[in-house]
Short mmCIF file of C-alpha atoms (C1' of nucleotides) in Angstrom, two decimals:
data_model
loop_
_atom_site.label_atom_id
_atom_site.label_comp_id
_atom_site.label_asym_id
_atom_site.label_seq_id
_atom_site.Cartn_x
_atom_site.Cartn_y
_atom_site.Cartn_z
CA UNK J 1 0.00 0.00 0.00
CA UNK J 2 1.67 3.16 -1.17
CA UNK J 3 -0.73 5.60 0.40
CA UNK J 4 1.66 7.35 2.75
CA UNK J 5 2.40 11.04 2.71
CA UNK J 6 5.49 10.49 0.61
CA UNK J 7 3.48 9.02 -2.23
CA UNK J 8 1.25 12.07 -2.29
CA UNK J 9 4.16 14.49 -2.39
CA UNK J 10 5.74 12.42 -5.11
CA UNK J 11 2.55 12.71 -7.11
CA UNK J 12 2.41 16.46 -6.58
CA UNK J 13 5.93 16.70 -7.94
CA UNK J 14 4.94 14.67 -10.99
CA UNK J 15 1.88 16.87 -11.55
CA UNK J 16 3.89 20.07 -11.37
CA UNK J 17 6.58 18.59 -13.60
CA UNK J 18 4.05 17.50 -16.20
CA UNK J 19 2.69 21.02 -16.60
CA UNK J 20 6.11 22.57 -17.04
CA UNK J 21 7.51 19.86 -19.27
CA UNK J 22 4.56 20.01 -21.66
CA UNK J 23 4.80 23.79 -21.78
CA UNK J 24 8.55 24.24 -22.09
CA UNK J 25 10.14 20.90 -22.76
CA UNK J 26 12.05 18.74 -20.36
CA UNK J 27 15.41 20.45 -20.56
CA UNK J 28 13.88 23.83 -19.94
CA UNK J 29 12.12 22.72 -16.82
CA UNK J 30 14.25 23.25 -13.74
CA UNK J 31 14.18 21.26 -10.55
CA UNK J 32 14.05 24.50 -8.61
CA UNK J 33 10.90 25.53 -10.44
CA UNK J 34 9.11 22.28 -9.62
CA UNK J 35 10.36 22.26 -6.05
CA UNK J 36 8.99 25.79 -5.50
CA UNK J 37 5.63 24.92 -7.01
CA UNK J 38 5.26 21.95 -4.68
CA UNK J 39 6.66 23.84 -1.71
CA UNK J 40 9.71 21.75 -1.07
CA UNK J 41 13.41 22.32 -0.59
CA UNK J 42 15.90 20.90 -2.99
CA UNK J 43 16.74 18.16 -0.51
CA UNK J 44 13.09 17.34 -0.24
CA UNK J 45 12.84 16.98 -3.98
CA UNK J 46 15.94 14.82 -4.18
CA UNK J 47 14.52 12.58 -1.49
CA UNK J 48 11.82 11.55 -3.97
CA UNK J 49 13.84 11.56 -7.19
CA UNK J 50 17.55 10.97 -7.11
CA UNK J 51 18.06 12.99 -10.26
CA UNK J 52 16.24 14.59 -13.15
CA UNK J 53 16.41 11.51 -15.34
CA UNK J 54 14.64 9.55 -12.65
CA UNK J 55 11.90 12.15 -12.75
CA UNK J 56 11.63 11.84 -16.54
CA UNK J 57 11.29 8.10 -16.22
CA UNK J 58 8.49 8.32 -13.67
CA UNK J 59 6.77 11.00 -15.70
CA UNK J 60 6.83 8.93 -18.85
CA UNK J 61 5.72 5.77 -17.08
CA UNK J 62 2.76 7.53 -15.56
CA UNK J 63 1.82 9.02 -18.90
CA UNK J 64 1.92 5.70 -20.66
CA UNK J 65 -0.18 4.08 -17.95
CA UNK J 66 -2.74 6.86 -18.10
CA UNK J 67 -2.79 6.51 -21.84
CA UNK J 68 -3.55 2.81 -21.69
CA UNK J 69 -6.41 3.58 -19.34
CA UNK J 70 -7.86 6.17 -21.73
CA UNK J 71 -7.57 3.84 -24.73
CA UNK J 72 -9.18 1.03 -22.74
CA UNK J 73 -12.04 3.25 -21.73
CA UNK J 74 -12.69 4.65 -25.20
CA UNK J 75 -12.47 1.46 -27.20
CA UNK J 76 -14.31 -0.60 -24.60
CA UNK J 77 -17.15 1.86 -24.74
CA UNK J 78 -17.04 1.80 -28.54
CA UNK J 79 -17.26 -1.98 -28.50
CA UNK J 80 -20.34 -1.72 -26.31
CA UNK J 81 -22.00 0.59 -28.79
CA UNK J 82 -21.50 -1.69 -31.77
CA UNK J 83 -20.78 -5.40 -32.03
CA UNK J 84 -19.18 -5.15 -35.43
CA UNK J 85 -15.39 -4.90 -35.01
CA UNK J 86 -14.93 -2.38 -37.81
CA UNK J 87 -17.70 -0.07 -36.74
CA UNK J 88 -16.64 -0.34 -33.13
CA UNK J 89 -13.17 0.81 -34.18
CA UNK J 90 -14.61 3.66 -36.23
CA UNK J 91 -16.77 4.74 -33.30
CA UNK J 92 -13.73 4.53 -31.04
CA UNK J 93 -11.81 6.79 -33.37
CA UNK J 94 -14.58 9.35 -33.25
CA UNK J 95 -14.64 9.22 -29.46
CA UNK J 96 -10.86 9.51 -29.47
CA UNK J 97 -10.98 12.59 -31.68
CA UNK J 98 -13.52 14.17 -29.38
CA UNK J 99 -11.50 13.36 -26.29
CA UNK J 100 -8.30 14.72 -27.80
CA UNK J 101 -9.95 17.74 -29.36
CA UNK J 102 -9.93 19.80 -26.23
CA UNK J 103 -6.76 18.74 -24.55
CA UNK J 104 -3.96 17.81 -26.95
CA UNK J 105 -1.45 18.73 -24.29
CA UNK J 106 -2.83 16.08 -22.03
CA UNK J 107 -2.13 13.39 -24.54
CA UNK J 108 0.79 11.11 -23.77
CA UNK J 109 2.04 11.53 -27.30
CA UNK J 110 3.37 14.86 -26.22
CA UNK J 111 5.52 13.26 -23.62
CA UNK J 112 6.54 10.38 -25.83
CA UNK J 113 7.50 12.67 -28.67
CA UNK J 114 9.28 15.02 -26.33
CA UNK J 115 11.38 12.13 -25.18
CA UNK J 116 11.86 10.76 -28.68
CA UNK J 117 13.29 14.07 -29.75
CA UNK J 118 15.62 14.36 -26.83
CA UNK J 119 16.90 10.93 -27.61
CA UNK J 120 20.56 10.56 -26.78
CA UNK J 121 20.21 12.58 -23.65
CA UNK J 122 18.24 9.85 -22.00
CA UNK J 123 19.37 6.49 -20.88
CA UNK J 124 18.30 3.22 -22.47
CA UNK J 125 15.69 2.59 -19.82
CA UNK J 126 13.68 5.63 -20.87
CA UNK J 127 14.08 4.95 -24.56
CA UNK J 128 12.75 1.46 -23.93
CA UNK J 129 9.68 2.76 -22.15
CA UNK J 130 9.08 5.01 -25.13
CA UNK J 131 9.47 2.27 -27.69
CA UNK J 132 7.43 -0.07 -25.54
CA UNK J 133 4.53 2.35 -25.45
CA UNK J 134 4.51 2.72 -29.22
CA UNK J 135 4.69 -1.05 -29.59
CA UNK J 136 1.77 -1.60 -27.24
CA UNK J 137 -0.30 0.90 -29.20
CA UNK J 138 0.61 -0.94 -32.38
CA UNK J 139 -0.59 -4.24 -30.93
CA UNK J 140 -3.75 -2.68 -29.62
CA UNK J 141 -4.72 -1.06 -32.91
CA UNK J 142 -3.54 -3.98 -35.00
CA UNK J 143 -5.79 -6.39 -33.10
CA UNK J 144 -8.80 -4.23 -33.91
CA UNK J 145 -7.78 -3.83 -37.54
CA UNK J 146 -7.30 -7.57 -37.95
CA UNK J 147 -10.71 -8.24 -36.47
CA UNK J 148 -12.17 -5.77 -38.93
CA UNK J 149 -10.26 -7.29 -41.84
CA UNK J 150 -11.75 -10.71 -41.14
CA UNK J 151 -15.24 -9.49 -41.76
CA UNK J 152 -14.40 -6.82 -44.34
CA UNK J 153 -11.80 -7.83 -46.93
CA UNK J 154 -9.61 -4.74 -47.41
CA UNK J 155 -10.28 -2.88 -50.66
CA UNK J 156 -6.88 -1.23 -50.52
CA UNK J 157 -3.63 -3.16 -50.37
CA UNK J 158 -2.23 -2.05 -47.06
CA UNK J 159 -0.01 -3.62 -44.44
CA UNK J 160 -2.23 -3.70 -41.36
CA UNK J 161 0.68 -3.21 -39.00
CA UNK J 162 1.68 -0.05 -40.79
CA UNK J 163 -1.93 1.04 -40.77
CA UNK J 164 -1.91 0.50 -37.01
CA UNK J 165 1.23 2.58 -36.67
CA UNK J 166 -0.43 5.24 -38.77
CA UNK J 167 -2.77 6.09 -35.91
CA UNK J 168 0.15 6.68 -33.58
CA UNK J 169 1.78 8.70 -36.29
CA UNK J 170 -1.37 10.74 -36.90
CA UNK J 171 -1.60 11.56 -33.22
CA UNK J 172 2.03 12.54 -32.93
CA UNK J 173 1.85 14.61 -36.09
CA UNK J 174 -1.45 16.12 -35.05
CA UNK J 175 0.08 17.23 -31.78
CA UNK J 176 2.92 18.95 -33.61
CA UNK J 177 0.42 20.85 -35.74
CA UNK J 178 -1.76 21.68 -32.76
CA UNK J 179 1.18 23.09 -30.86
CA UNK J 180 2.62 25.02 -33.77
CA UNK J 181 -0.69 26.64 -34.67
CA UNK J 182 -1.87 26.77 -31.07
CA UNK J 183 -5.21 25.32 -32.13
CA UNK J 184 -6.06 22.01 -30.46
CA UNK J 185 -8.52 21.01 -33.19
CA UNK J 186 -5.74 19.94 -35.54
CA UNK J 187 -5.17 16.78 -33.55
CA UNK J 188 -8.84 15.84 -33.77
CA UNK J 189 -8.83 16.60 -37.50
CA UNK J 190 -5.94 14.25 -38.13
CA UNK J 191 -7.54 11.45 -36.16
CA UNK J 192 -10.75 11.90 -38.16
CA UNK J 193 -8.85 11.84 -41.44
CA UNK J 194 -7.24 8.60 -40.34
CA UNK J 195 -10.73 7.35 -39.59
CA UNK J 196 -11.83 8.17 -43.13
CA UNK J 197 -8.88 6.28 -44.51
CA UNK J 198 -9.72 3.20 -42.43
CA UNK J 199 -13.28 3.47 -43.61
CA UNK J 200 -12.12 3.66 -47.22
CA UNK J 201 -9.81 0.69 -46.76
CA UNK J 202 -12.51 -1.63 -45.42
CA UNK J 203 -15.71 -0.21 -46.83
CA UNK J 204 -14.51 1.40 -50.04
CA UNK J 205 -15.47 4.81 -51.35
CA UNK J 206 -18.85 3.92 -52.84
CA UNK J 207 -21.68 6.25 -51.99
CA UNK K 1 27.76 38.91 -52.16
CA UNK K 2 28.23 37.00 -48.95
CA UNK K 3 31.12 34.85 -50.01
CA UNK K 4 33.73 36.04 -47.53
CA UNK K 5 35.54 33.86 -45.06
CA UNK K 6 33.07 34.76 -42.36
CA UNK K 7 30.16 33.33 -44.27
CA UNK K 8 31.98 30.03 -44.66
CA UNK K 9 32.78 29.79 -40.97
CA UNK K 10 29.19 30.67 -40.18
CA UNK K 11 28.06 27.82 -42.39
CA UNK K 12 30.46 25.42 -40.73
CA UNK K 13 28.98 26.38 -37.37
CA UNK K 14 25.49 25.74 -38.70
CA UNK K 15 26.53 22.37 -40.10
CA UNK K 16 28.07 21.26 -36.83
CA UNK K 17 25.08 22.55 -34.88
CA UNK K 18 22.64 20.70 -37.11
CA UNK K 19 24.27 17.35 -36.43
CA UNK K 20 24.26 17.82 -32.68
CA UNK K 21 20.79 19.32 -32.45
CA UNK K 22 19.22 16.50 -34.46
CA UNK K 23 21.01 13.93 -32.34
CA UNK K 24 20.52 15.38 -28.89
CA UNK K 25 18.03 18.20 -29.09
CA UNK K 26 18.73 21.87 -28.96
CA UNK K 27 19.00 22.30 -25.22
CA UNK K 28 21.47 19.48 -24.94
CA UNK K 29 23.77 20.90 -27.56
CA UNK K 30 26.40 23.15 -26.05
CA UNK K 31 28.09 26.10 -27.65
CA UNK K 32 31.42 24.75 -26.51
CA UNK K 33 30.77 21.49 -28.33
CA UNK K 34 30.02 23.26 -31.62
CA UNK K 35 32.89 25.68 -31.20
CA UNK K 36 35.33 22.80 -30.69
CA UNK K 37 34.02 20.92 -33.71
CA UNK K 38 34.54 23.95 -35.93
CA UNK K 39 37.85 24.84 -34.34
CA UNK K 40 36.94 28.19 -32.89
CA UNK K 41 37.20 29.90 -29.57
CA UNK K 42 34.11 30.98 -27.72
CA UNK K 43 34.75 34.56 -28.79
CA UNK K 44 34.97 33.41 -32.36
CA UNK K 45 31.63 31.67 -32.10
CA UNK K 46 29.96 34.67 -30.49
CA UNK K 47 31.28 36.85 -33.28
CA UNK K 48 28.97 34.98 -35.65
CA UNK K 49 25.99 34.38 -33.35
CA UNK K 50 25.30 36.72 -30.50
CA UNK K 51 23.59 33.99 -28.50
CA UNK K 52 22.18 30.50 -28.73
CA UNK K 53 18.72 31.66 -29.74
CA UNK K 54 20.21 33.47 -32.71
CA UNK K 55 21.81 30.19 -33.73
CA UNK K 56 18.47 28.39 -33.44
CA UNK K 57 16.85 30.97 -35.64
CA UNK K 58 19.49 30.67 -38.34
CA UNK K 59 19.37 26.90 -38.12
CA UNK K 60 15.63 26.79 -38.56
CA UNK K 61 15.65 29.32 -41.39
CA UNK K 62 18.23 27.32 -43.28
CA UNK K 63 16.30 24.13 -42.75
CA UNK K 64 13.10 25.61 -44.04
CA UNK K 65 14.85 27.01 -47.09
CA UNK K 66 16.51 23.69 -47.84
CA UNK K 67 13.18 22.02 -47.44
CA UNK K 68 11.50 24.28 -49.95
CA UNK K 69 14.27 23.47 -52.38
CA UNK K 70 13.77 19.72 -51.90
CA UNK K 71 10.01 19.98 -52.34
CA UNK K 72 10.46 22.12 -55.44
CA UNK K 73 12.85 19.62 -56.91
CA UNK K 74 10.72 16.57 -56.19
CA UNK K 75 7.35 17.90 -57.28
CA UNK K 76 8.77 19.69 -60.32
CA UNK K 77 10.27 16.45 -61.44
CA UNK K 78 7.01 14.65 -60.75
CA UNK K 79 5.15 17.21 -62.85
CA UNK K 80 7.56 16.56 -65.69
CA UNK K 81 6.86 12.84 -65.53
CA UNK K 82 3.10 13.21 -65.76
CA UNK K 83 0.90 16.04 -66.97
CA UNK K 84 -2.08 14.96 -64.92
CA UNK K 85 -2.12 16.94 -61.64
CA UNK K 86 -3.27 14.01 -59.52
CA UNK K 87 -0.81 11.52 -60.90
CA UNK K 88 1.96 14.07 -60.72
CA UNK K 89 1.20 14.49 -57.03
CA UNK K 90 1.09 10.74 -56.49
CA UNK K 91 4.42 10.35 -58.25
CA UNK K 92 5.82 13.19 -56.16
CA UNK K 93 4.74 11.42 -52.98
CA UNK K 94 6.52 8.29 -54.09
CA UNK K 95 9.68 10.25 -54.83
CA UNK K 96 9.32 11.97 -51.49
CA UNK K 97 9.02 8.66 -49.67
CA UNK K 98 12.13 7.41 -51.44
CA UNK K 99 14.06 10.55 -50.62
CA UNK K 100 13.06 10.48 -46.96
CA UNK K 101 13.49 6.74 -46.60
CA UNK K 102 17.20 6.88 -46.06
CA UNK K 103 17.64 10.09 -44.18
CA UNK K 104 14.77 10.96 -41.87
CA UNK K 105 17.14 12.93 -39.72
CA UNK K 106 17.91 15.21 -42.59
CA UNK K 107 14.31 16.19 -42.95
CA UNK K 108 13.42 19.67 -41.74
CA UNK K 109 10.44 18.27 -39.92
CA UNK K 110 12.85 17.15 -37.27
CA UNK K 111 13.96 20.68 -36.69
CA UNK K 112 10.47 22.11 -36.90
CA UNK K 113 9.10 19.56 -34.47
CA UNK K 114 12.04 20.02 -32.16
CA UNK K 115 11.25 23.70 -32.02
CA UNK K 116 7.51 23.12 -31.72
CA UNK K 117 8.14 21.01 -28.65
CA UNK K 118 10.45 23.48 -27.05
CA UNK K 119 7.89 26.14 -27.55
CA UNK K 120 7.90 28.71 -24.77
CA UNK K 121 11.63 28.69 -24.56
CA UNK K 122 11.94 30.41 -27.87
CA UNK K 123 11.02 33.90 -28.81
CA UNK K 124 8.15 34.83 -31.06
CA UNK K 125 10.41 35.26 -34.03
CA UNK K 126 11.35 31.60 -34.05
CA UNK K 127 7.82 30.41 -33.41
CA UNK K 128 6.73 32.46 -36.40
CA UNK K 129 9.31 30.87 -38.66
CA UNK K 130 8.03 27.51 -37.55
CA UNK K 131 4.39 28.32 -38.14
CA UNK K 132 5.26 30.00 -41.42
CA UNK K 133 6.98 26.87 -42.67
CA UNK K 134 3.97 24.70 -41.87
CA UNK K 135 1.70 27.23 -43.56
CA UNK K 136 3.81 27.31 -46.71
CA UNK K 137 3.71 23.52 -46.88
CA UNK K 138 -0.04 23.66 -46.50
CA UNK K 139 -0.35 26.08 -49.43
CA UNK K 140 1.99 24.04 -51.54
CA UNK K 141 0.17 20.75 -51.00
CA UNK K 142 -3.26 22.36 -51.11
CA UNK K 143 -2.58 23.82 -54.55
CA UNK K 144 -1.76 20.39 -55.90
CA UNK K 145 -4.76 18.80 -54.22
CA UNK K 146 -7.09 21.44 -55.63
CA UNK K 147 -5.70 20.92 -59.10
CA UNK K 148 -6.33 17.20 -58.71
CA UNK K 149 -9.83 17.79 -57.37
CA UNK K 150 -10.77 19.78 -60.45
CA UNK K 151 -10.20 16.84 -62.71
CA UNK K 152 -11.14 14.09 -60.22
CA UNK K 153 -14.21 14.82 -58.10
CA UNK K 154 -13.34 13.56 -54.60
CA UNK K 155 -15.06 10.30 -53.72
CA UNK K 156 -14.55 10.94 -50.01
CA UNK K 157 -15.88 14.00 -48.26
CA UNK K 158 -12.68 15.62 -47.05
CA UNK K 159 -11.57 19.17 -46.39
CA UNK K 160 -8.70 19.62 -48.81
CA UNK K 161 -6.85 21.96 -46.49
CA UNK K 162 -6.89 19.37 -43.74
CA UNK K 163 -5.82 16.77 -46.28
CA UNK K 164 -2.91 19.05 -47.16
CA UNK K 165 -1.99 19.37 -43.50
CA UNK K 166 -2.18 15.60 -43.24
CA UNK K 167 1.00 15.26 -45.25
CA UNK K 168 2.90 17.51 -42.88
CA UNK K 169 1.39 15.55 -40.03
CA UNK K 170 2.35 12.23 -41.58
CA UNK K 171 5.93 13.40 -41.97
CA UNK K 172 6.17 14.71 -38.43
CA UNK K 173 4.57 11.58 -37.04
CA UNK K 174 6.67 9.36 -39.25
CA UNK K 175 9.81 11.01 -37.95
CA UNK K 176 8.75 10.35 -34.37
CA UNK K 177 8.25 6.68 -35.18
CA UNK K 178 11.50 6.47 -37.11
CA UNK K 179 13.44 7.94 -34.24
CA UNK K 180 11.75 5.88 -31.55
CA UNK K 181 12.26 2.60 -33.40
CA UNK K 182 15.54 3.71 -34.93
CA UNK K 183 14.36 2.49 -38.32
CA UNK K 184 14.21 5.19 -40.99
CA UNK K 185 11.71 3.27 -43.10
CA UNK K 186 8.79 4.26 -40.89
CA UNK K 187 8.78 7.77 -42.32
CA UNK K 188 8.61 6.44 -45.87
CA UNK K 189 5.84 4.03 -44.87
CA UNK K 190 3.71 6.83 -43.48
CA UNK K 191 4.17 8.96 -46.59
CA UNK K 192 3.14 6.00 -48.75
CA UNK K 193 0.07 5.36 -46.61
CA UNK K 194 -0.88 9.00 -47.07
CA UNK K 195 -0.40 8.47 -50.77
CA UNK K 196 -2.83 5.55 -50.73
CA UNK K 197 -5.37 7.69 -48.94
CA UNK K 198 -5.06 10.46 -51.52
CA UNK K 199 -5.45 7.86 -54.24
CA UNK K 200 -8.58 6.51 -52.56
CA UNK K 201 -10.00 10.00 -52.16
CA UNK K 202 -9.67 10.90 -55.84
CA UNK K 203 -9.71 7.57 -57.60
CA UNK K 204 -11.77 5.45 -55.25
CA UNK K 205 -11.04 1.91 -54.14
CA UNK K 206 -12.33 0.05 -57.20
CA UNK K 207 -10.11 -2.67 -58.54
"C1'" DA U 1 49.63 51.34 -45.92
"C1'" DA U 2 44.98 51.61 -44.09
"C1'" DC U 3 41.02 49.67 -42.62
"C1'" DA U 4 37.67 46.38 -41.41
"C1'" DA U 5 36.47 41.78 -40.86
"C1'" DA U 6 37.50 37.72 -38.47
"C1'" DC U 7 39.05 36.08 -35.00
"C1'" DC U 8 41.81 35.04 -29.89
"C1'" DG U 9 42.51 35.54 -24.63
"C1'" DT U 10 41.11 36.31 -20.27
"C1'" DA U 11 38.33 37.14 -16.65
"C1'" DC U 12 33.99 37.27 -14.68
"C1'" DT U 13 28.65 36.53 -13.53
"C1'" DG U 14 24.48 33.81 -12.89
"C1'" DT U 15 21.83 29.54 -13.43
"C1'" DT U 16 21.40 24.87 -13.13
"C1'" DG U 17 22.16 19.86 -11.93
"C1'" DG U 18 24.18 17.30 -8.73
"C1'" DT U 19 26.95 15.75 -4.35
"C1'" DA U 20 27.77 15.44 0.61
"C1'" DG U 21 26.33 15.04 5.08
"C1'" DG U 22 24.31 16.35 9.28
"C1'" DG U 23 19.96 17.89 11.55
"C1'" DT U 24 14.86 18.12 12.41
"C1'" DT U 25 10.07 17.07 12.13
"C1'" DT U 26 6.31 14.03 11.08
"C1'" DT U 27 4.21 9.70 10.54
"C1'" DT U 28 3.42 5.11 11.71
"C1'" DG U 29 3.52 0.51 13.77
"C1'" DG U 30 3.95 -2.13 17.96
"C1'" DC H 1 3.08 6.33 24.30
"C1'" DC H 2 7.45 5.37 22.30
"C1'" DA H 3 10.85 4.11 19.12
"C1'" DA H 4 11.98 3.69 14.51
"C1'" DA H 5 11.52 4.91 10.04
"C1'" DA H 6 9.95 8.12 6.73
"C1'" DA H 7 9.84 12.66 5.12
"C1'" DC H 8 11.69 16.24 5.06
"C1'" DC H 9 15.19 20.92 6.02
"C1'" DC H 10 19.82 23.36 6.03
"C1'" DT H 11 24.33 24.56 4.53
"C1'" DA H 12 28.10 24.25 1.74
"C1'" DC H 13 30.11 22.93 -2.21
"C1'" DC H 14 31.44 21.51 -7.39
"C1'" DA H 15 31.15 21.41 -12.43
"C1'" DA H 16 28.88 22.53 -16.76
"C1'" DC H 17 26.91 25.96 -19.29
"C1'" DA H 18 25.15 30.57 -21.26
"C1'" DG H 19 26.36 34.96 -21.55
"C1'" DT H 20 29.04 39.61 -20.73
"C1'" DA H 21 32.92 42.59 -21.25
"C1'" DC H 22 36.69 44.20 -23.48
"C1'" DG H 23 41.16 44.61 -25.18
"C1'" DG H 24 44.38 42.42 -28.37
"C1'" DT H 25 45.84 40.06 -32.77
"C1'" DT H 26 45.66 38.20 -37.26
"C1'" DT H 27 43.90 38.12 -41.91
"C1'" DG H 28 41.89 39.79 -46.02
"C1'" DT H 29 40.73 43.62 -49.02
"C1'" DT H 30 41.32 47.90 -51.48
#
DNA sequence: AACAAACCGTACTGTTGGTAGGGTTTTTGG
DNA sequence: CCAAAAACCCTACCAACAGTACGGTTTGTT
């Protein structure tokens, strides 16, 4: 049971760090800044995280976990709304677009991409978490695509694994656009375009 | 005529900076590191760039310019190979995928995304360059899509501007995947998937 | 030769990440 | 309630880095 006071402080550190990192990037977020926000001394901070890399690791892990929860929620609900695997996936994508429309900064992709771009700076452990998250998303989406493909023979010759990766890619790319233009809707737009492609692949473009 | 010795040194600084920034991110690239690579003293470096932000600006500007050149080259050549606007675009996408397949790190998207993620750290000037680049890509791709749409009535109800942005998004997302998995081919794959979507939009999915 | 551009040298400031180690308060289990 | 462990605080320090300041020297151009 990790419900002591320390766990709560640790979480407050992670919350403060998340805000700053998503706003300014990891390197531009200082320990002193986070420590002040939480109301700790430097020693207090270092009691919870031995160094900044350790903080990055915890931050990324938490993000990935939260992400899995969100995906579970959305696609489970979509599956409830429609028994057909393809249409459940399409409904899930619409729900996903809605969910991401307001808060692109809250999406884990931000954190994953932020880490992917920092690259060499981080140790192997963190890079593995990153890669692992992308791989788990691939498996998740691929399973749904394969289920859809069984009932609907694809009308476009695509590699389903790449098509699965395309959703991750669309989210990462959509986040870049959203941040550059400072308009969150771009992320939702890209997810919906992906949805149209999936629809075209399995259902064709017939009116 | 900017062909003096200073301009050459300046370029050597930019070249060295590019390598480090793409490998480790901007914040993790030190002036001292670049200076040593070029064989300068710190004073010598600061003679060419008054501070690190000025270097970032020059780096981004050069990247965007180089990018425009590459796009010009590829899509001009594609237009030569086929008079039809749609097929010229599709050919261009294939050439683009080939060109990006080997060297995803060389793509400006890396730099643009790196800046987009750093965000607040940079001044408005740099953010504007970034946004301007994405806007110019949008216009470029949109023009080709509109030309295609005139001859081929879209079979999928898509906003052409968003479809234009989707290519930028696919490249940015593809770069994230390529870097995370350390396999350059992901970028090419995502461009080719985008190509298949464009084909489906204008030509349909009929065999 | 004159002048400016392209550097070098040195010394210094402030911020940040991180180390070291002892001290104090708070929480918790027996 | 009491002892031990957890959760902090305090002070001092180091090294890396960005940036300032400013005078001096070399190199290229005309």
